[in-house]
mmCIF file of C-alpha atoms and ligand atoms in Angstrom:
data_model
loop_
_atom_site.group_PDB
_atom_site.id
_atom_site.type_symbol
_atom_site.label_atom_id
_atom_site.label_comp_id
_atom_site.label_asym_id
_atom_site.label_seq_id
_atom_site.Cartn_x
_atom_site.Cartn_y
_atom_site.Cartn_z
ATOM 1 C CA UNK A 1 -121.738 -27.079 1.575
ATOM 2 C CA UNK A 2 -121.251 -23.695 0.194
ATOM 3 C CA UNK A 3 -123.735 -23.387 -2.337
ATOM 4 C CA UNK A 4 -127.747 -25.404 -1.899
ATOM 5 C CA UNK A 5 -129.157 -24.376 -5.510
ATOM 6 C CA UNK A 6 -126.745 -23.960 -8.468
ATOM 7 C CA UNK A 7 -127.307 -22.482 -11.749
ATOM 8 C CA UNK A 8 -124.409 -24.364 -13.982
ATOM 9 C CA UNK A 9 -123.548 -22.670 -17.248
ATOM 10 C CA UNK A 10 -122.066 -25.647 -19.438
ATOM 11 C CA UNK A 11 -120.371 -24.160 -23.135
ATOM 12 C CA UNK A 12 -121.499 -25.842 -26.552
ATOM 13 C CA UNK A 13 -118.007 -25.996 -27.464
ATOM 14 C CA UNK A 14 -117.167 -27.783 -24.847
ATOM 15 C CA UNK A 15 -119.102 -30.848 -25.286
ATOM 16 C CA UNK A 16 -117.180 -31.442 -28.594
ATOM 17 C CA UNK A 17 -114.410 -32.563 -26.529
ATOM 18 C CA UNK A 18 -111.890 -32.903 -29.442
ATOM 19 C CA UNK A 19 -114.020 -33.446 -31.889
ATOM 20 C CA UNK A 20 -114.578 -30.596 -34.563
ATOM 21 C CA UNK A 21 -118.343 -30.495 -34.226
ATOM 22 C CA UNK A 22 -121.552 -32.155 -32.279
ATOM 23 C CA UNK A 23 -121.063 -33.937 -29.124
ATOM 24 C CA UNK A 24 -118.280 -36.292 -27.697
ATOM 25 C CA UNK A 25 -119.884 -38.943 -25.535
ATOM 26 C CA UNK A 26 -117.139 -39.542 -23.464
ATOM 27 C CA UNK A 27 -117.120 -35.825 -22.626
ATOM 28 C CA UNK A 28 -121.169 -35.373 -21.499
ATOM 29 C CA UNK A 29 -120.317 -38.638 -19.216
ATOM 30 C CA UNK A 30 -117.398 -37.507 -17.576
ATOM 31 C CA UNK A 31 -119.885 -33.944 -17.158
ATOM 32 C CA UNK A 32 -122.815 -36.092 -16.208
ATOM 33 C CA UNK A 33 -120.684 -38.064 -13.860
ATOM 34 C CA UNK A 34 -119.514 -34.332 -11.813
ATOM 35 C CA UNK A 35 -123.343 -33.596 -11.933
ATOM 36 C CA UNK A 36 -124.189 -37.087 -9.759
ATOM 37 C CA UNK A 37 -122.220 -36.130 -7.591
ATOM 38 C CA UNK A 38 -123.353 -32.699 -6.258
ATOM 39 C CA UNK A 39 -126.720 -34.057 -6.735
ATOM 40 C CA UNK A 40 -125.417 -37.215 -4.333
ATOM 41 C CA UNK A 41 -124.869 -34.608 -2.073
ATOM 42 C CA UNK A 42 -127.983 -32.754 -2.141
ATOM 43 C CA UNK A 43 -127.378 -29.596 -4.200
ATOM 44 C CA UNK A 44 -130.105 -28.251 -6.224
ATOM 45 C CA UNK A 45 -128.887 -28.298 -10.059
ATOM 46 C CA UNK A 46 -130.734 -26.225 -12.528
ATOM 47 C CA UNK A 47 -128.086 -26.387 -15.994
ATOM 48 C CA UNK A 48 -127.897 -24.184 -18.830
ATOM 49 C CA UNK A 49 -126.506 -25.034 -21.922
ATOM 50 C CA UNK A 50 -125.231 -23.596 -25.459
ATOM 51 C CA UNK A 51 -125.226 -24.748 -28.497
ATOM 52 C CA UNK A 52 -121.860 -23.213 -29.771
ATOM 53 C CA UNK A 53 -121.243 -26.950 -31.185
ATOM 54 C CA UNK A 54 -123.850 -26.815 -33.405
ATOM 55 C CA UNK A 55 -124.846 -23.594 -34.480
ATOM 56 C CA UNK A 56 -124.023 -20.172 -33.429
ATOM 57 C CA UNK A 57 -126.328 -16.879 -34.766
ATOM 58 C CA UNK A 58 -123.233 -14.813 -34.813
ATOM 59 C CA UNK A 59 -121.137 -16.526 -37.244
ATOM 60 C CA UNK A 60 -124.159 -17.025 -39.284
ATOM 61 C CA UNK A 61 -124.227 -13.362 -39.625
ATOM 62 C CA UNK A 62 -121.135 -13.142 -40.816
ATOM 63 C CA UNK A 63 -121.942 -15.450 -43.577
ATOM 64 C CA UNK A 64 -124.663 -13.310 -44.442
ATOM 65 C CA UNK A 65 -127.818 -14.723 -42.578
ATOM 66 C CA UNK A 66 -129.725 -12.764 -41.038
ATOM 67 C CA UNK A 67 -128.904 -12.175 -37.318
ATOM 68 C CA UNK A 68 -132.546 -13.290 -35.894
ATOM 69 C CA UNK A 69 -132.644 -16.376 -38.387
ATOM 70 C CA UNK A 70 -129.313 -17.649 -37.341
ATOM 71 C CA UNK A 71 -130.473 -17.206 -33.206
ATOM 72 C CA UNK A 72 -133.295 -18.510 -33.583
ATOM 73 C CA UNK A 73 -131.384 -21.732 -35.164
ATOM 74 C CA UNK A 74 -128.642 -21.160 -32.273
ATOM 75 C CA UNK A 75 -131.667 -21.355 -29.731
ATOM 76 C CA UNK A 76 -132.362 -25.091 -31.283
ATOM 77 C CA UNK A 77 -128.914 -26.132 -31.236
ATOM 78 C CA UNK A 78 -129.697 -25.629 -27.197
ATOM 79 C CA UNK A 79 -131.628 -27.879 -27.258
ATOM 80 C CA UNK A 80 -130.439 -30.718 -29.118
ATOM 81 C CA UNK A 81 -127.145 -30.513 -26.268
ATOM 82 C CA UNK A 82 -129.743 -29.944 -23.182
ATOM 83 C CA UNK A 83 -131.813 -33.680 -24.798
ATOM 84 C CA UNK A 84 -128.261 -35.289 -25.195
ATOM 85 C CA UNK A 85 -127.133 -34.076 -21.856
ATOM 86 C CA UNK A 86 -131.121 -35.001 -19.839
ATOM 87 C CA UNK A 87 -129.884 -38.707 -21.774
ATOM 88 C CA UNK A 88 -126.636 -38.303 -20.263
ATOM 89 C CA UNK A 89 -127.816 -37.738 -16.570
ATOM 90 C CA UNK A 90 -130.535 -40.496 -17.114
ATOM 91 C CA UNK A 91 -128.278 -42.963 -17.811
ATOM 92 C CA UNK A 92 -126.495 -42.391 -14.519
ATOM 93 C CA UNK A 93 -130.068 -42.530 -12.848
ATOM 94 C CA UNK A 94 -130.569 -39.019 -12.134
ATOM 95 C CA UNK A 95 -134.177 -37.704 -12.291
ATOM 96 C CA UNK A 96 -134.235 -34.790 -14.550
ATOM 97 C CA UNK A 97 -136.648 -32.294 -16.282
ATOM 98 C CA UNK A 98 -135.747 -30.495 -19.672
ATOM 99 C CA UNK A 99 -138.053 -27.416 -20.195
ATOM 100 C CA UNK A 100 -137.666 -25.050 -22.993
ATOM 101 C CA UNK A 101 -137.920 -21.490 -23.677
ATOM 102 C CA UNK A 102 -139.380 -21.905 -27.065
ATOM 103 C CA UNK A 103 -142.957 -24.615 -27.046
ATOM 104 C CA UNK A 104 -141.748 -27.711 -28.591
ATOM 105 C CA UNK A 105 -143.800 -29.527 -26.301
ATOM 106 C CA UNK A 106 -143.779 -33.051 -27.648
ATOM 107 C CA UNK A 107 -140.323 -32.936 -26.200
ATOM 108 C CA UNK A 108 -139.924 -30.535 -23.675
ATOM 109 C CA UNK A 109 -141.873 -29.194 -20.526
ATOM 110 C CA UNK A 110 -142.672 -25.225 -21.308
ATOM 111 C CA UNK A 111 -140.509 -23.196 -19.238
ATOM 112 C CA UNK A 112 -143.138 -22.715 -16.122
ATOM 113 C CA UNK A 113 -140.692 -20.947 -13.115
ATOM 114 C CA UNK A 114 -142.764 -21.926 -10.515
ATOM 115 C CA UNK A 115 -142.519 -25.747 -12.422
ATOM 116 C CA UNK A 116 -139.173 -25.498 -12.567
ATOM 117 C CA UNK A 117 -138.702 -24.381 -8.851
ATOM 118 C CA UNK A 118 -140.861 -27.560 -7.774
ATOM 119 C CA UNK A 119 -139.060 -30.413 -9.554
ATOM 120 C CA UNK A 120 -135.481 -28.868 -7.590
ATOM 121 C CA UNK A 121 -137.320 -29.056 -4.517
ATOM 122 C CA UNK A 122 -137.895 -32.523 -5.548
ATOM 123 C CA UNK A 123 -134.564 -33.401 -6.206
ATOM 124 C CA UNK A 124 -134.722 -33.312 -10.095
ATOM 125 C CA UNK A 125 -132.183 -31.498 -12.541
ATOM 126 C CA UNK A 126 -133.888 -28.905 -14.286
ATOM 127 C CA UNK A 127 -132.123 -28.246 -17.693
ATOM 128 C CA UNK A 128 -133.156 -24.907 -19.141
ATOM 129 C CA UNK A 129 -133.280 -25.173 -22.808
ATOM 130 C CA UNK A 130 -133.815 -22.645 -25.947
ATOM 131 C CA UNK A 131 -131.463 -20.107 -24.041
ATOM 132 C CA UNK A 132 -134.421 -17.099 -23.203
ATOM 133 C CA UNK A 133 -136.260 -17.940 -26.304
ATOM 134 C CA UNK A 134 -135.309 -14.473 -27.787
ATOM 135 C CA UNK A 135 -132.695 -13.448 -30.329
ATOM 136 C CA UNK A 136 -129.738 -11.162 -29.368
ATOM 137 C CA UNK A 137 -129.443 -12.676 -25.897
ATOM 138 C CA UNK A 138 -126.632 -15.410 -25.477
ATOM 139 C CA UNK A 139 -126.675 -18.551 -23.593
ATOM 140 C CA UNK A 140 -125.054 -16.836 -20.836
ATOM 141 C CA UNK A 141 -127.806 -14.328 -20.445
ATOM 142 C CA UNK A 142 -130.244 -17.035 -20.343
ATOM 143 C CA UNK A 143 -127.922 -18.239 -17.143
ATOM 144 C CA UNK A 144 -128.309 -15.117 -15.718
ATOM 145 C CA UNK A 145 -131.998 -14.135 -15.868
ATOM 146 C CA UNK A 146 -132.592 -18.087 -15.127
ATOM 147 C CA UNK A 147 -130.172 -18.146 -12.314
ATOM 148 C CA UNK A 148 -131.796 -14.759 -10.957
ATOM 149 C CA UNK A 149 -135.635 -16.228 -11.361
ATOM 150 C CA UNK A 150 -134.934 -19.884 -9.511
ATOM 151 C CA UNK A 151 -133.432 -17.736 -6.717
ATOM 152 C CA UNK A 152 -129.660 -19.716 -6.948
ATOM 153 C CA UNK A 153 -127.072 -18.741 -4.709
ATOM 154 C CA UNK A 154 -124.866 -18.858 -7.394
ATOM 155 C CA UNK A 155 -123.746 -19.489 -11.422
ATOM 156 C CA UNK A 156 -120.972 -21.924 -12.278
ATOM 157 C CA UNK A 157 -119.490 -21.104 -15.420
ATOM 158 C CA UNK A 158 -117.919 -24.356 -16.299
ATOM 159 C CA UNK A 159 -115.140 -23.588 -19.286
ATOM 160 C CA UNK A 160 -112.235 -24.660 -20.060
ATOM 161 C CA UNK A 161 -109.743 -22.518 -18.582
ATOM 162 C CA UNK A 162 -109.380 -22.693 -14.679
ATOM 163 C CA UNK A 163 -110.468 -19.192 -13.538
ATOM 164 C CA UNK A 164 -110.402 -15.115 -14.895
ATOM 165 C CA UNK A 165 -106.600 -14.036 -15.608
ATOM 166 C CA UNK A 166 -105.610 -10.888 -16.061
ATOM 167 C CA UNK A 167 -105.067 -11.607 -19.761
ATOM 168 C CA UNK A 168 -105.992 -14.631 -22.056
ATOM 169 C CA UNK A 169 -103.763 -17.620 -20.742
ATOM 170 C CA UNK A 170 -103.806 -18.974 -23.382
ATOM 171 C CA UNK A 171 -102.288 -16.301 -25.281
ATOM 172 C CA UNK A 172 -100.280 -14.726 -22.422
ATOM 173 C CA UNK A 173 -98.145 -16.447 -20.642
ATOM 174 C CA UNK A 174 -97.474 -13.780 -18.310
ATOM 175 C CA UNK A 175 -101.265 -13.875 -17.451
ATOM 176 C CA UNK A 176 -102.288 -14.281 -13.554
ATOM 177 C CA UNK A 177 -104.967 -15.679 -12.033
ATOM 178 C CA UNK A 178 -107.417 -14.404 -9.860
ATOM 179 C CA UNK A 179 -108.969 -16.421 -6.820
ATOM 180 C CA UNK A 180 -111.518 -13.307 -6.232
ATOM 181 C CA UNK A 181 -112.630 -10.163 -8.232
ATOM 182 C CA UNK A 182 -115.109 -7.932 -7.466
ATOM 183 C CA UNK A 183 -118.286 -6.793 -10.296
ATOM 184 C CA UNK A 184 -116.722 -3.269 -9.983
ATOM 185 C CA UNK A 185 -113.108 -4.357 -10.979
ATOM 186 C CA UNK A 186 -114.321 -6.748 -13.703
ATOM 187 C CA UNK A 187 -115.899 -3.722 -15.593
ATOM 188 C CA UNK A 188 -112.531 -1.652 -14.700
ATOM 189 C CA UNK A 189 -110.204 -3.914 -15.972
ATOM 190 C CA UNK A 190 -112.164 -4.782 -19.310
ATOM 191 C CA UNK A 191 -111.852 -8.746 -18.230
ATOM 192 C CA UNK A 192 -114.283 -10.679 -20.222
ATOM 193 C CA UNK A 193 -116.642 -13.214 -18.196
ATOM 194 C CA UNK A 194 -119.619 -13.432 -19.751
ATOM 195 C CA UNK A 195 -121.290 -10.895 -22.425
ATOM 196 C CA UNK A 196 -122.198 -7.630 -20.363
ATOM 197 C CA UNK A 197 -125.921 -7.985 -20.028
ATOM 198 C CA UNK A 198 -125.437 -11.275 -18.443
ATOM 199 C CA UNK A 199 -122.766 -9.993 -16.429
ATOM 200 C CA UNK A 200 -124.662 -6.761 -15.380
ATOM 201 C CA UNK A 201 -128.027 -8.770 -14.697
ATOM 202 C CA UNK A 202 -125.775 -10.893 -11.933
ATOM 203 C CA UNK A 203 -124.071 -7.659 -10.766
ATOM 204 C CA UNK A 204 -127.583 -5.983 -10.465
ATOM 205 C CA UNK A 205 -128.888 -8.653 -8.590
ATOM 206 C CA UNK A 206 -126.389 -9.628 -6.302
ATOM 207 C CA UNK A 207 -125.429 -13.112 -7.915
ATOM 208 C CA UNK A 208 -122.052 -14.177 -7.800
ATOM 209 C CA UNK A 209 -120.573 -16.242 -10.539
ATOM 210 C CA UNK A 210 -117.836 -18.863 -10.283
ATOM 211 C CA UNK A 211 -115.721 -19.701 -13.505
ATOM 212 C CA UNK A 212 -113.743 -22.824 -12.969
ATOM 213 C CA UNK A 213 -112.483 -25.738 -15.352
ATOM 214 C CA UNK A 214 -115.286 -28.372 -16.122
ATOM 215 C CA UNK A 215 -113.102 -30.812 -17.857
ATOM 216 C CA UNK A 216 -111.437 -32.139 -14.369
ATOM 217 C CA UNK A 217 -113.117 -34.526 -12.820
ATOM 218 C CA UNK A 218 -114.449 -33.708 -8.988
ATOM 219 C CA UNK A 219 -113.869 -29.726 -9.983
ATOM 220 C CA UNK A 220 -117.552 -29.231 -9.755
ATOM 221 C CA UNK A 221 -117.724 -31.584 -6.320
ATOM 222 C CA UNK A 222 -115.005 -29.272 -5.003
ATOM 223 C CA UNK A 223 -116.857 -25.620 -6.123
ATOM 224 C CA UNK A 224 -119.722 -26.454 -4.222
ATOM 225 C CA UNK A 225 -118.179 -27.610 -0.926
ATOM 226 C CA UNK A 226 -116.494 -24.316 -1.295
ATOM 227 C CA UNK A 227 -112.907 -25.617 -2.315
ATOM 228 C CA UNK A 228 -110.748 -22.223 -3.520
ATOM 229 C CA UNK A 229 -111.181 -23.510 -7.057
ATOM 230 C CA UNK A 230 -111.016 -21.520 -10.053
ATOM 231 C CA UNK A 231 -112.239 -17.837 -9.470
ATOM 232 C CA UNK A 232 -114.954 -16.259 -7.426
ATOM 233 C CA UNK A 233 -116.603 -12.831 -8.743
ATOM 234 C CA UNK A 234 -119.116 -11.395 -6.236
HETATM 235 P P1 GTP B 1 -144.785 -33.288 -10.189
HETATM 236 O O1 GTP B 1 -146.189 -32.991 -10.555
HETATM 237 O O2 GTP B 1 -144.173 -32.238 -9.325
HETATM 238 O O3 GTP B 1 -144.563 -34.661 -9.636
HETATM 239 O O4 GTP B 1 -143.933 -33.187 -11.536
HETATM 240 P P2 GTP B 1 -143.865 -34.136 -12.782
HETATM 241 O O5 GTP B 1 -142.935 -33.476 -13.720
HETATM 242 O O6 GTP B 1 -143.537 -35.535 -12.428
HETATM 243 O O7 GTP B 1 -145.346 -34.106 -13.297
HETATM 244 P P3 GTP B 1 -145.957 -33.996 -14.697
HETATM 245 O O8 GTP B 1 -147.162 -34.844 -14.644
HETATM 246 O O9 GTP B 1 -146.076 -32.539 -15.040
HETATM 247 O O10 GTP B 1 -144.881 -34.614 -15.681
HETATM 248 C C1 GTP B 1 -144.704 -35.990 -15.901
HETATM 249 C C2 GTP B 1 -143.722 -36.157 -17.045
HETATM 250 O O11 GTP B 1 -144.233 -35.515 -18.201
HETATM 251 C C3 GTP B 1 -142.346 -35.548 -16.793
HETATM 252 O O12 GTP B 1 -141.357 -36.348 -17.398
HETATM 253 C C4 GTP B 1 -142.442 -34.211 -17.477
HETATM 254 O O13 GTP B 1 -141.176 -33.724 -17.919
HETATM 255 C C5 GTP B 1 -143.325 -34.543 -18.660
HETATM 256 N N1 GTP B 1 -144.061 -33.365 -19.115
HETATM 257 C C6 GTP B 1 -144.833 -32.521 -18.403
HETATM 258 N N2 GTP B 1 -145.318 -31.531 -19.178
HETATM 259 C C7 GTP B 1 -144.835 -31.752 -20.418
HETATM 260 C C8 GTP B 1 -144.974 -31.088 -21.679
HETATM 261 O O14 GTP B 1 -145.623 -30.063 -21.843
HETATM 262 N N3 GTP B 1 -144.304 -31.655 -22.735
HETATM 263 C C9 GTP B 1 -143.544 -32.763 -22.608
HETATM 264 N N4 GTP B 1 -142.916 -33.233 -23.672
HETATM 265 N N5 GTP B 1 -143.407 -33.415 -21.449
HETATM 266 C C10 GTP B 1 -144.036 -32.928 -20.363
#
């Protein structure tokens, strides 16, 4: 096994599936389903999760809201997709834990690190919801500084697209893949990964980051046995 504790980074888009908006049930199995099966094999899981599907501050911005209103609405979008995913995983008889940045405690353990550590110890998904509780941070910071606090060898940025291209693949078609990058050559060639503060918190503290494709089955499986899937930045 190549990696013992995981931080995954699952999109809010994504769990639309094609749907236009909310949350495709056959799309949270099928990700539930990859998730059983890195915790069959013993991997630590702690998951992070956006809300993208539901609400995003940005674009509320743009419509004139104010930028701290619409975040902190983006924060509970979070968590609605972090209780429908815990119902996912519990369905497929995985022991979870959902704890949240922002106290909502009728429905979510406070985020306690220490807490949090414990229950993967124990063999429980930890699903970090609420992003970092604070506006102007995305859900990928909230990876980040959660991936960096639980001590994880490494963040899985499930998307998508199957890796970092030189350009958009989708938009290129000249666009190449990489299997490896380094931090140093994502800043140089302007690639985009993740927002730069979670990008520089990983660089700063030594935490690599896989991006890979989370909509094929056994992707995840393959990651963490160390499979040359999608691309490696470190
Ligand atoms: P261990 O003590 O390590 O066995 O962990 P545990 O999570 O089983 O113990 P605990 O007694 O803290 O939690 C039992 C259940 O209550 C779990 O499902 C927790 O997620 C849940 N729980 C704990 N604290 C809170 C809280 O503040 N709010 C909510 N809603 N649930 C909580």
């Amino acid at each position: 096994m190549q990696y013992k504790r995981i931080l995954l980074k699952l999109s809010g888009e994504a769990l639309m599936g094609d749907k236009q908006f909310g949350i495709d049930n056959d799309r949270i199995t099928q990700y539930a389903t990859q998730i059983k099966e890195i915790v069959d094999l013993g991997v630590e899981v702690a998951i992070v999760i956006g809300g993208g599907n539901i609400f995003r501050g940005v674009q509320a911005e743009q419509g004139g809201m104010d930028r701290t209103h619409g975040d902190y609405m983006g924060m509970l979008a979070t968590m609605i997709n972090a209780m429908a995913l815990q119902s996912a995983l519990e369905a497929q008889d995985i022991k979870t834990r959902l704890q949240s940045a922002i106290e909502m405690k009728e429905i979510a353990e406070p985020y306690i690190r220490r807490k949090a550590v414990r229950h993967l110890e124990k063999g429980r998904v930890v699903i970090f919801g609420a992003g970092t509780g604070n506006p102007f941070f995305t859900t990928d910071s909230a990876a980040s500084l959660r991936a960096i606090e639980i001590e994880a060898d490494v963040i899985l940025k499930g998307t998508r697209v199957d890796g970092i291209y030189t350009a958009d693949p989708e938009k290129d078609a000249n666009a190449e893949k990489f299997d490896n990058i380094s931090f140093d050559d994502v800043y140089a060639k302007g690639l985009n990964v993740m927002d730069m503060t979670a990008f520089t918190l990983c660089k700063e503290n030594d935490l690599p980051i896989v991006v890979f494709d989370m909509n094929t089955p056994g992707n995840l499986r393959r990651v963490v046995e160390g499979d040359q899937v999608g691309t490696l930045v470190n």
